[in-house]
Amino acid sequence: MRLAWFTLLALAATWQSLGKAGLFTETTDAQHFSLYEETARLTLTHFHELPLWNPYYCGGIPALGTPSARFASPTFLFTLLFGTLRAEPLILMAMTVVGLEGAYRYALARGGGAAGALLAAPIFALCGCFARWQSFAWTNFYGFQLVPWVLLGFRDLCRGSRRGVLVFASTLAWMIGFGGTYAAPITALATVTEAIQALLARRHRPGNFARLAAAVGAAAAFALALSLFRLWPVAENLSASPRVLGGTEWTTLESLRRDLFGDPAQKYLHGDYLAGLFVLPLFLLGGLRRRAMPILITSLFWLWLALGYGVKPSLFALLRTVPPYTMLRAPERILPLFVLGFAVVTSLALRRLEVLCRRAPTAVLLVLGSVGVFGMNLFTLVRNASETAKARTMIAPPAVVHREFRQTRGNRWLAFYYAEASRGTLACFDDYNVAESPDLRGDLPHEEYLKDTDAGMVTETAWAPGRLELKVALLRPARVYVNQNWHPGWRASRGIVVADHGLLAIDLPAGVHDVVLRFLPRSAILGSLASLAAVCVGVYVWRQTRNSDRFGSGAALARQVGLFASPLLLPLFGLLFWREPRRPQEPMLTPDGEPIVVSLPPVDATRILARWVSSGITLEAVRLKKLDTSTDRDTRISVELDWRFDKKPPSGVGVFVHIEGGSSNLIALDHAFLSGTILIDDAPLHTTLRDVSEELLIPNDKDPKEMKVFVGLFYARRDGARLMDIQADAPVERGRISVGSFSIP
Amino acid sequence: MLRAVRDKYAWAILLAAWLMAGARVVRRPVRREPGAISEALAKQVYLEITGEEAEERRSAALRFQGNGWSQQDDFHAKEKGTVRNVAREHHVSISSAISALDLGMRERWPTKPNAVVAQKVIPCRPRLAY
């Protein structure tokens, strides 16, 4: 009956969205999120192969390695049945039911009582964030609906339940498969707090620590194995093309209050993370209970994190020093954890009143009143979901054109249109530095070609996203180019696969060849095998738990731990036999194509010799160069800074360049890569490193003007503070050095 | 006994809710954008969209100094607006305008004087901070 009620609630909350099924959300992110899902669907249904490679975006990216792609999840069945756009609201509805049931079970496990848990579950699963994310088509963010399940599984496994391991690992793997770029790392934080609570609960029984450690270790290994099909490709992809993130995002308590409890002055109660205002007294009442204490403490941590850099000391800043949280932004996205805790505490309040009824029957009025309050809150949450969905701008979906695949220059702001027209868009965006060849072209008559055109000819005989068949006739050995990105997972039936400036290419001898190029990456294949093995182990353990759910102790415990960890042996053995080529290092060249690492600064550079003493960093010289490409209308310049690092620089340091003067606004060049290539953290020591900017464009004014240039260092990927201990002959002010000026005609 | 009856009703409600959701999703006919337009019109659309490129790129270069990828991305944001405007003016769909742009670049259709139509792209390098 409960599940039926939850389904009805989810239906009500998504009713408006269901009515817009099949239309396309007019937001920027919808373009690439929908593209990831649609190309996975096409690959499976049209080309009958597993979606391992996505040639439709950025010139080709590993599909499973794309962090925010959501197709590796059970919800993909909806996409296969109804199509990408029609399935979207059904996925939202299904995930809402999952979230409602999970929140119910979690609140119950926390002592909320059946009635309290039932009434409090919608506070989490219908939270305003889910309505908001839907507006941006951030469907993969619905992975947050799995948070209570992961925590529930973790609580159970801490108590020695093997089913707890299964629930924990399977829901975490689902979350990761669903593109939980925020949900998974944030849930990992919540899991740490659950682990601390479990440890504290056993502080008087230290003998149980070993058993707890064994259970947690088994769960971690099993969760890793179960999600390896996705984690490995994503890790491989991000290590090849990392996300280097700066910024000091922050918010205020007042803003968080509005997000969580809405603004009563508005037409309807709306908040980006709306938990509801009406249940606030119940939260306060529930907070008085001893059971609520750990939840309240962790909730304070979530609020502290959510404030980002807006509070000192900043917990978020500290978190950002720990990989993989170095890539985390938007601190307010931690709020769903707060909302879950909030919901649980309100359920504790109702439970308290229920118990009170036994002693004071008149308290039943309080219970009824509380139920009414929950009802009013539920109404506001459903209304918020409805009104937010109503406000979504939806447009007719693009035309579908089935034809030969070609890369185009494309446009990431219209990416979905290109994919639907059998075109790949080279111009793209995702939240990381995509490993993309600069030699890709959007105007080729054929996607496979020879640069040495006299050497022979290439004909494409069959095409699928992860499989190309070519007929190659060569008079002499030659290199065949494919207008897609190279990846270590590409293999050829003939010849040698090579990366040519990041482009996929095959070296072939003279003669006539039928070449089959396949994309079979080790990470996805071995990772998937490990996950499959983990599924088998999971089924076996589930059947065993019918008799006893406990881990046991001694040898039985060790056996169980070994069983849960055993799927990881498969990829470990695989690594011994399956070798893949290494990704070639990006050439260390300036934008002009000159070497970055040199023994001395260029002779025409102006010597500066400014030192950041404690960091061992020296700015040796500066060159401000007017470029020949300047016109009557604009002056084009480049700024070269010549650095020397005598010890490993502080982690997260970046360079800022300010150019001031004339009628132009301040030109700020903040960067963490020298010449756009070498991350400062990884800079070679005891040599000169040329940090040349790309071209700057300065409009010529009516009157000549003098532009002054200032340079400094700052914690670009930390709190943004400037490094102040500078020794220099040049003038220094507020952590920046005046390094010169140039005039604009 | 009571529980069995209750469960039966619960399953019926659950099934009915999903059927309603499914029906609501498939019931609505969705018309995709039309795709094909005449070659003459496509050439005109191509001419007008690419005619804006040089100025849009300059404006993007002024906005994101020294950051090639961001300049390109900002240009593409502007190009999206141009595509939409040109499509609206000629009463064609965005899909048709994009198709014209693709074909025009591939077949080197005529452009306005001084038009610059880049065929290569700068690899995705998101900014340090947003």
PDB file of N, CA and C in Angstrom, chain A residues 426-511:
ATOM      1  N   LEU A 426      32.045  19.084 -33.282  1.00  0.00           N
ATOM      2  CA  LEU A 426      33.418  19.166 -32.763  1.00  0.00           C
ATOM      3  C   LEU A 426      33.525  20.219 -31.658  1.00  0.00           C
ATOM      4  N   ALA A 427      32.801  21.328 -31.825  1.00  0.00           N
ATOM      5  CA  ALA A 427      32.810  22.378 -30.791  1.00  0.00           C
ATOM      6  C   ALA A 427      31.969  21.866 -29.627  1.00  0.00           C
ATOM      7  N   CYS A 428      32.586  21.710 -28.483  1.00  0.00           N
ATOM      8  CA  CYS A 428      31.853  21.054 -27.399  1.00  0.00           C
ATOM      9  C   CYS A 428      32.244  21.623 -26.049  1.00  0.00           C
ATOM     10  N   PHE A 429      31.514  21.173 -25.059  1.00  0.00           N
ATOM     11  CA  PHE A 429      31.796  21.554 -23.671  1.00  0.00           C
ATOM     12  C   PHE A 429      31.442  20.398 -22.752  1.00  0.00           C
ATOM     13  N   ASP A 430      32.290  20.146 -21.799  1.00  0.00           N
ATOM     14  CA  ASP A 430      31.913  19.363 -20.627  1.00  0.00           C
ATOM     15  C   ASP A 430      32.746  19.928 -19.493  1.00  0.00           C
ATOM     16  N   ASP A 431      32.532  19.391 -18.295  1.00  0.00           N
ATOM     17  CA  ASP A 431      33.178  19.998 -17.132  1.00  0.00           C
ATOM     18  C   ASP A 431      34.637  19.597 -16.960  1.00  0.00           C
ATOM     19  N   TYR A 432      35.286  19.119 -18.002  1.00  0.00           N
ATOM     20  CA  TYR A 432      36.690  18.741 -17.890  1.00  0.00           C
ATOM     21  C   TYR A 432      37.388  19.024 -19.219  1.00  0.00           C
ATOM     22  N   ASN A 433      38.717  19.004 -19.189  1.00  0.00           N
ATOM     23  CA  ASN A 433      39.497  19.255 -20.415  1.00  0.00           C
ATOM     24  C   ASN A 433      39.423  18.008 -21.289  1.00  0.00           C
ATOM     25  N   VAL A 434      38.601  18.052 -22.301  1.00  0.00           N
ATOM     26  CA  VAL A 434      38.386  16.861 -23.131  1.00  0.00           C
ATOM     27  C   VAL A 434      39.634  16.596 -23.981  1.00  0.00           C
ATOM     28  N   ALA A 435      40.033  15.320 -24.036  1.00  0.00           N
ATOM     29  CA  ALA A 435      41.183  14.942 -24.875  1.00  0.00           C
ATOM     30  C   ALA A 435      40.728  14.970 -26.323  1.00  0.00           C
ATOM     31  N   GLU A 436      40.928  16.110 -26.961  1.00  0.00           N
ATOM     32  CA  GLU A 436      40.362  16.348 -28.291  1.00  0.00           C
ATOM     33  C   GLU A 436      41.476  16.822 -29.222  1.00  0.00           C
ATOM     34  N   SER A 437      41.531  16.244 -30.397  1.00  0.00           N
ATOM     35  CA  SER A 437      42.589  16.632 -31.338  1.00  0.00           C
ATOM     36  C   SER A 437      42.281  17.998 -31.955  1.00  0.00           C
ATOM     37  N   PRO A 438      43.278  18.879 -32.035  1.00  0.00           N
ATOM     38  CA  PRO A 438      43.042  20.165 -32.715  1.00  0.00           C
ATOM     39  C   PRO A 438      43.005  20.012 -34.240  1.00  0.00           C
ATOM     40  N   ASP A 439      43.330  18.803 -34.725  1.00  0.00           N
ATOM     41  CA  ASP A 439      43.353  18.595 -36.180  1.00  0.00           C
ATOM     42  C   ASP A 439      42.037  18.065 -36.743  1.00  0.00           C
ATOM     43  N   LEU A 440      41.036  17.905 -35.896  1.00  0.00           N
ATOM     44  CA  LEU A 440      39.727  17.453 -36.401  1.00  0.00           C
ATOM     45  C   LEU A 440      39.173  18.515 -37.336  1.00  0.00           C
ATOM     46  N   ARG A 441      38.445  18.060 -38.374  1.00  0.00           N
ATOM     47  CA  ARG A 441      37.875  19.036 -39.320  1.00  0.00           C
ATOM     48  C   ARG A 441      36.390  18.804 -39.502  1.00  0.00           C
ATOM     49  N   GLY A 442      35.700  19.900 -39.758  1.00  0.00           N
ATOM     50  CA  GLY A 442      34.246  19.811 -39.909  1.00  0.00           C
ATOM     51  C   GLY A 442      33.780  19.932 -41.339  1.00  0.00           C
ATOM     52  N   ASP A 443      34.689  19.799 -42.303  1.00  0.00           N
ATOM     53  CA  ASP A 443      34.280  20.025 -43.696  1.00  0.00           C
ATOM     54  C   ASP A 443      34.830  18.967 -44.644  1.00  0.00           C
ATOM     55  N   LEU A 444      35.131  17.799 -44.122  1.00  0.00           N
ATOM     56  CA  LEU A 444      35.764  16.791 -44.980  1.00  0.00           C
ATOM     57  C   LEU A 444      34.732  16.080 -45.863  1.00  0.00           C
ATOM     58  N   PRO A 445      35.099  15.792 -47.104  1.00  0.00           N
ATOM     59  CA  PRO A 445      34.184  15.018 -47.948  1.00  0.00           C
ATOM     60  C   PRO A 445      34.083  13.566 -47.472  1.00  0.00           C
ATOM     61  N   HIS A 446      35.170  13.053 -46.896  1.00  0.00           N
ATOM     62  CA  HIS A 446      35.172  11.689 -46.353  1.00  0.00           C
ATOM     63  C   HIS A 446      35.824  11.728 -44.980  1.00  0.00           C
ATOM     64  N   GLU A 447      35.336  10.920 -44.076  1.00  0.00           N
ATOM     65  CA  GLU A 447      35.837  10.949 -42.697  1.00  0.00           C
ATOM     66  C   GLU A 447      37.155  10.188 -42.542  1.00  0.00           C
ATOM     67  N   GLU A 448      37.514   9.361 -43.527  1.00  0.00           N
ATOM     68  CA  GLU A 448      38.793   8.652 -43.494  1.00  0.00           C
ATOM     69  C   GLU A 448      39.563   9.086 -44.729  1.00  0.00           C
ATOM     70  N   TYR A 449      40.824   9.405 -44.570  1.00  0.00           N
ATOM     71  CA  TYR A 449      41.562   9.981 -45.703  1.00  0.00           C
ATOM     72  C   TYR A 449      43.066   9.747 -45.567  1.00  0.00           C
ATOM     73  N   LEU A 450      43.757   9.973 -46.674  1.00  0.00           N
ATOM     74  CA  LEU A 450      45.225   9.935 -46.687  1.00  0.00           C
ATOM     75  C   LEU A 450      45.723  11.360 -46.887  1.00  0.00           C
ATOM     76  N   LYS A 451      46.718  11.754 -46.147  1.00  0.00           N
ATOM     77  CA  LYS A 451      47.282  13.085 -46.422  1.00  0.00           C
ATOM     78  C   LYS A 451      48.154  12.989 -47.675  1.00  0.00           C
ATOM     79  N   ASP A 452      48.815  11.848 -47.817  1.00  0.00           N
ATOM     80  CA  ASP A 452      49.621  11.572 -49.012  1.00  0.00           C
ATOM     81  C   ASP A 452      48.654  10.976 -50.050  1.00  0.00           C
ATOM     82  N   THR A 453      47.960  11.860 -50.763  1.00  0.00           N
ATOM     83  CA  THR A 453      46.861  11.395 -51.617  1.00  0.00           C
ATOM     84  C   THR A 453      47.341  10.532 -52.784  1.00  0.00           C
ATOM     85  N   ASP A 454      48.614  10.670 -53.166  1.00  0.00           N
ATOM     86  CA  ASP A 454      49.124   9.853 -54.275  1.00  0.00           C
ATOM     87  C   ASP A 454      49.417   8.418 -53.842  1.00  0.00           C
ATOM     88  N   ALA A 455      49.399   8.191 -52.523  1.00  0.00           N
ATOM     89  CA  ALA A 455      49.777   6.858 -52.027  1.00  0.00           C
ATOM     90  C   ALA A 455      48.689   5.816 -52.284  1.00  0.00           C
ATOM     91  N   GLY A 456      47.470   6.231 -52.567  1.00  0.00           N
ATOM     92  CA  GLY A 456      46.406   5.251 -52.803  1.00  0.00           C
ATOM     93  C   GLY A 456      45.054   5.816 -52.455  1.00  0.00           C
ATOM     94  N   MET A 457      44.150   4.954 -52.043  1.00  0.00           N
ATOM     95  CA  MET A 457      42.814   5.447 -51.685  1.00  0.00           C
ATOM     96  C   MET A 457      42.195   4.649 -50.529  1.00  0.00           C
ATOM     97  N   VAL A 458      41.263   5.327 -49.840  1.00  0.00           N
ATOM     98  CA  VAL A 458      40.570   4.720 -48.696  1.00  0.00           C
ATOM     99  C   VAL A 458      39.080   4.818 -48.951  1.00  0.00           C
ATOM    100  N   THR A 459      38.371   3.731 -48.706  1.00  0.00           N
ATOM    101  CA  THR A 459      36.914   3.755 -48.832  1.00  0.00           C
ATOM    102  C   THR A 459      36.307   3.183 -47.566  1.00  0.00           C
ATOM    103  N   GLU A 460      35.332   3.890 -47.051  1.00  0.00           N
ATOM    104  CA  GLU A 460      34.618   3.395 -45.874  1.00  0.00           C
ATOM    105  C   GLU A 460      33.544   2.420 -46.351  1.00  0.00           C
ATOM    106  N   THR A 461      33.608   1.172 -45.894  1.00  0.00           N
ATOM    107  CA  THR A 461      32.628   0.179 -46.359  1.00  0.00           C
ATOM    108  C   THR A 461      31.512  -0.038 -45.336  1.00  0.00           C
ATOM    109  N   ALA A 462      31.776   0.223 -44.078  1.00  0.00           N
ATOM    110  CA  ALA A 462      30.722   0.125 -43.059  1.00  0.00           C
ATOM    111  C   ALA A 462      31.080   1.057 -41.910  1.00  0.00           C
ATOM    112  N   TRP A 463      30.031   1.608 -41.284  1.00  0.00           N
ATOM    113  CA  TRP A 463      30.285   2.560 -40.198  1.00  0.00           C
ATOM    114  C   TRP A 463      29.323   2.298 -39.035  1.00  0.00           C
ATOM    115  N   ALA A 464      29.861   2.236 -37.882  1.00  0.00           N
ATOM    116  CA  ALA A 464      29.074   2.237 -36.640  1.00  0.00           C
ATOM    117  C   ALA A 464      29.913   3.018 -35.635  1.00  0.00           C
ATOM    118  N   PRO A 465      29.292   3.535 -34.572  1.00  0.00           N
ATOM    119  CA  PRO A 465      30.076   4.372 -33.662  1.00  0.00           C
ATOM    120  C   PRO A 465      31.366   3.729 -33.164  1.00  0.00           C
ATOM    121  N   GLY A 466      31.322   2.443 -32.858  1.00  0.00           N
ATOM    122  CA  GLY A 466      32.524   1.801 -32.311  1.00  0.00           C
ATOM    123  C   GLY A 466      33.172   0.827 -33.268  1.00  0.00           C
ATOM    124  N   ARG A 467      32.793   0.864 -34.538  1.00  0.00           N
ATOM    125  CA  ARG A 467      33.350  -0.092 -35.503  1.00  0.00           C
ATOM    126  C   ARG A 467      33.351   0.528 -36.889  1.00  0.00           C
ATOM    127  N   LEU A 468      34.547   0.622 -37.479  1.00  0.00           N
ATOM    128  CA  LEU A 468      34.676   1.164 -38.838  1.00  0.00           C
ATOM    129  C   LEU A 468      35.301   0.095 -39.721  1.00  0.00           C
ATOM    130  N   GLU A 469      34.735  -0.067 -40.912  1.00  0.00           N
ATOM    131  CA  GLU A 469      35.341  -1.008 -41.856  1.00  0.00           C
ATOM    132  C   GLU A 469      35.825  -0.211 -43.061  1.00  0.00           C
ATOM    133  N   LEU A 470      37.092  -0.409 -43.399  1.00  0.00           N
ATOM    134  CA  LEU A 470      37.705   0.378 -44.473  1.00  0.00           C
ATOM    135  C   LEU A 470      38.330  -0.542 -45.513  1.00  0.00           C
ATOM    136  N   LYS A 471      38.249  -0.114 -46.744  1.00  0.00           N
ATOM    137  CA  LYS A 471      38.983  -0.775 -47.827  1.00  0.00           C
ATOM    138  C   LYS A 471      40.116   0.175 -48.192  1.00  0.00           C
ATOM    139  N   VAL A 472      41.338  -0.272 -48.039  1.00  0.00           N
ATOM    140  CA  VAL A 472      42.481   0.617 -48.278  1.00  0.00           C
ATOM    141  C   VAL A 472      43.377   0.002 -49.347  1.00  0.00           C
ATOM    142  N   ALA A 473      43.627   0.750 -50.399  1.00  0.00           N
ATOM    143  CA  ALA A 473      44.553   0.288 -51.438  1.00  0.00           C
ATOM    144  C   ALA A 473      45.730   1.258 -51.483  1.00  0.00           C
ATOM    145  N   LEU A 474      46.942   0.751 -51.216  1.00  0.00           N
ATOM    146  CA  LEU A 474      48.112   1.632 -51.108  1.00  0.00           C
ATOM    147  C   LEU A 474      49.226   1.195 -52.053  1.00  0.00           C
ATOM    148  N   LEU A 475      49.809   2.159 -52.722  1.00  0.00           N
ATOM    149  CA  LEU A 475      50.958   1.880 -53.586  1.00  0.00           C
ATOM    150  C   LEU A 475      52.239   1.789 -52.754  1.00  0.00           C
ATOM    151  N   ARG A 476      52.228   2.495 -51.623  1.00  0.00           N
ATOM    152  CA  ARG A 476      53.386   2.484 -50.730  1.00  0.00           C
ATOM    153  C   ARG A 476      52.866   2.606 -49.295  1.00  0.00           C
ATOM    154  N   PRO A 477      53.715   2.304 -48.307  1.00  0.00           N
ATOM    155  CA  PRO A 477      53.240   2.421 -46.917  1.00  0.00           C
ATOM    156  C   PRO A 477      52.720   3.839 -46.657  1.00  0.00           C
ATOM    157  N   ALA A 478      51.620   3.923 -45.940  1.00  0.00           N
ATOM    158  CA  ALA A 478      51.039   5.254 -45.693  1.00  0.00           C
ATOM    159  C   ALA A 478      50.233   5.241 -44.402  1.00  0.00           C
ATOM    160  N   ARG A 479      49.884   6.432 -43.988  1.00  0.00           N
ATOM    161  CA  ARG A 479      49.084   6.606 -42.760  1.00  0.00           C
ATOM    162  C   ARG A 479      47.657   6.983 -43.153  1.00  0.00           C
ATOM    163  N   VAL A 480      46.704   6.202 -42.658  1.00  0.00           N
ATOM    164  CA  VAL A 480      45.285   6.493 -42.910  1.00  0.00           C
ATOM    165  C   VAL A 480      44.743   7.263 -41.708  1.00  0.00           C
ATOM    166  N   TYR A 481      44.138   8.392 -41.972  1.00  0.00           N
ATOM    167  CA  TYR A 481      43.608   9.233 -40.886  1.00  0.00           C
ATOM    168  C   TYR A 481      42.096   9.042 -40.760  1.00  0.00           C
ATOM    169  N   VAL A 482      41.636   8.989 -39.525  1.00  0.00           N
ATOM    170  CA  VAL A 482      40.197   8.936 -39.255  1.00  0.00           C
ATOM    171  C   VAL A 482      39.859  10.226 -38.519  1.00  0.00           C
ATOM    172  N   ASN A 483      38.810  10.888 -38.955  1.00  0.00           N
ATOM    173  CA  ASN A 483      38.480  12.209 -38.405  1.00  0.00           C
ATOM    174  C   ASN A 483      37.808  12.080 -37.028  1.00  0.00           C
ATOM    175  N   GLN A 484      38.490  11.390 -36.133  1.00  0.00           N
ATOM    176  CA  GLN A 484      38.004  11.212 -34.761  1.00  0.00           C
ATOM    177  C   GLN A 484      39.201  11.215 -33.820  1.00  0.00           C
ATOM    178  N   ASN A 485      38.916  11.343 -32.546  1.00  0.00           N
ATOM    179  CA  ASN A 485      39.991  11.352 -31.553  1.00  0.00           C
ATOM    180  C   ASN A 485      40.584   9.962 -31.375  1.00  0.00           C
ATOM    181  N   TRP A 486      41.878   9.946 -31.132  1.00  0.00           N
ATOM    182  CA  TRP A 486      42.535   8.690 -30.757  1.00  0.00           C
ATOM    183  C   TRP A 486      42.190   8.380 -29.300  1.00  0.00           C
ATOM    184  N   HIS A 487      42.169   7.097 -28.975  1.00  0.00           N
ATOM    185  CA  HIS A 487      41.988   6.635 -27.600  1.00  0.00           C
ATOM    186  C   HIS A 487      42.723   5.302 -27.525  1.00  0.00           C
ATOM    187  N   PRO A 488      43.323   4.983 -26.365  1.00  0.00           N
ATOM    188  CA  PRO A 488      44.072   3.714 -26.303  1.00  0.00           C
ATOM    189  C   PRO A 488      43.193   2.490 -26.579  1.00  0.00           C
ATOM    190  N   GLY A 489      41.866   2.660 -26.537  1.00  0.00           N
ATOM    191  CA  GLY A 489      40.963   1.524 -26.749  1.00  0.00           C
ATOM    192  C   GLY A 489      40.735   1.179 -28.219  1.00  0.00           C
ATOM    193  N   TRP A 490      41.246   1.971 -29.154  1.00  0.00           N
ATOM    194  CA  TRP A 490      41.036   1.654 -30.577  1.00  0.00           C
ATOM    195  C   TRP A 490      42.005   0.559 -31.017  1.00  0.00           C
ATOM    196  N   ARG A 491      41.462  -0.430 -31.724  1.00  0.00           N
ATOM    197  CA  ARG A 491      42.280  -1.517 -32.255  1.00  0.00           C
ATOM    198  C   ARG A 491      41.962  -1.733 -33.726  1.00  0.00           C
ATOM    199  N   ALA A 492      42.972  -2.188 -34.497  1.00  0.00           N
ATOM    200  CA  ALA A 492      42.742  -2.421 -35.930  1.00  0.00           C
ATOM    201  C   ALA A 492      43.083  -3.858 -36.282  1.00  0.00           C
ATOM    202  N   SER A 493      42.332  -4.421 -37.259  1.00  0.00           N
ATOM    203  CA  SER A 493      42.606  -5.798 -37.682  1.00  0.00           C
ATOM    204  C   SER A 493      43.908  -5.863 -38.494  1.00  0.00           C
ATOM    205  N   ARG A 494      44.288  -4.760 -39.126  1.00  0.00           N
ATOM    206  CA  ARG A 494      45.549  -4.689 -39.888  1.00  0.00           C
ATOM    207  C   ARG A 494      46.250  -3.382 -39.532  1.00  0.00           C
ATOM    208  N   GLY A 495      47.558  -3.401 -39.635  1.00  0.00           N
ATOM    209  CA  GLY A 495      48.316  -2.168 -39.410  1.00  0.00           C
ATOM    210  C   GLY A 495      48.451  -1.811 -37.931  1.00  0.00           C
ATOM    211  N   ILE A 496      49.005  -0.631 -37.694  1.00  0.00           N
ATOM    212  CA  ILE A 496      49.245  -0.190 -36.308  1.00  0.00           C
ATOM    213  C   ILE A 496      48.456   1.094 -36.051  1.00  0.00           C
ATOM    214  N   VAL A 497      47.676   1.063 -34.983  1.00  0.00           N
ATOM    215  CA  VAL A 497      46.905   2.261 -34.615  1.00  0.00           C
ATOM    216  C   VAL A 497      47.840   3.253 -33.932  1.00  0.00           C
ATOM    217  N   VAL A 498      47.816   4.496 -34.396  1.00  0.00           N
ATOM    218  CA  VAL A 498      48.680   5.522 -33.794  1.00  0.00           C
ATOM    219  C   VAL A 498      47.867   6.791 -33.517  1.00  0.00           C
ATOM    220  N   ALA A 499      48.412   7.596 -32.607  1.00  0.00           N
ATOM    221  CA  ALA A 499      47.821   8.912 -32.344  1.00  0.00           C
ATOM    222  C   ALA A 499      48.657   9.938 -33.085  1.00  0.00           C
ATOM    223  N   ASP A 500      48.049  10.668 -34.006  1.00  0.00           N
ATOM    224  CA  ASP A 500      48.778  11.693 -34.745  1.00  0.00           C
ATOM    225  C   ASP A 500      48.207  13.041 -34.331  1.00  0.00           C
ATOM    226  N   HIS A 501      48.913  13.698 -33.429  1.00  0.00           N
ATOM    227  CA  HIS A 501      48.425  14.974 -32.899  1.00  0.00           C
ATOM    228  C   HIS A 501      47.023  14.800 -32.308  1.00  0.00           C
ATOM    229  N   GLY A 502      46.816  13.660 -31.661  1.00  0.00           N
ATOM    230  CA  GLY A 502      45.528  13.372 -31.024  1.00  0.00           C
ATOM    231  C   GLY A 502      44.504  12.774 -31.952  1.00  0.00           C
ATOM    232  N   LEU A 503      44.845  12.684 -33.240  1.00  0.00           N
ATOM    233  CA  LEU A 503      43.903  12.154 -34.231  1.00  0.00           C
ATOM    234  C   LEU A 503      44.104  10.648 -34.361  1.00  0.00           C
ATOM    235  N   LEU A 504      43.004   9.927 -34.578  1.00  0.00           N
ATOM    236  CA  LEU A 504      43.083   8.475 -34.768  1.00  0.00           C
ATOM    237  C   LEU A 504      43.681   8.193 -36.147  1.00  0.00           C
ATOM    238  N   ALA A 505      44.682   7.341 -36.216  1.00  0.00           N
ATOM    239  CA  ALA A 505      45.322   7.030 -37.504  1.00  0.00           C
ATOM    240  C   ALA A 505      45.842   5.595 -37.479  1.00  0.00           C
ATOM    241  N   ILE A 506      46.025   5.012 -38.693  1.00  0.00           N
ATOM    242  CA  ILE A 506      46.569   3.644 -38.789  1.00  0.00           C
ATOM    243  C   ILE A 506      47.709   3.666 -39.799  1.00  0.00           C
ATOM    244  N   ASP A 507      48.831   3.108 -39.415  1.00  0.00           N
ATOM    245  CA  ASP A 507      49.952   2.943 -40.349  1.00  0.00           C
ATOM    246  C   ASP A 507      49.802   1.602 -41.038  1.00  0.00           C
ATOM    247  N   LEU A 508      49.782   1.642 -42.377  1.00  0.00           N
ATOM    248  CA  LEU A 508      49.575   0.418 -43.141  1.00  0.00           C
ATOM    249  C   LEU A 508      50.679   0.240 -44.169  1.00  0.00           C
ATOM    250  N   PRO A 509      51.021  -1.005 -44.466  1.00  0.00           N
ATOM    251  CA  PRO A 509      52.006  -1.239 -45.526  1.00  0.00           C
ATOM    252  C   PRO A 509      51.336  -1.127 -46.897  1.00  0.00           C
ATOM    253  N   ALA A 510      52.143  -1.182 -47.941  1.00  0.00           N
ATOM    254  CA  ALA A 510      51.572  -1.132 -49.297  1.00  0.00           C
ATOM    255  C   ALA A 510      50.711  -2.373 -49.537  1.00  0.00           C
ATOM    256  N   GLY A 511      49.738  -2.240 -50.423  1.00  0.00           N
ATOM    257  CA  GLY A 511      48.864  -3.379 -50.736  1.00  0.00           C
ATOM    258  C   GLY A 511      47.405  -3.027 -50.535  1.00  0.00           C
TER     259      GLY A 511
END
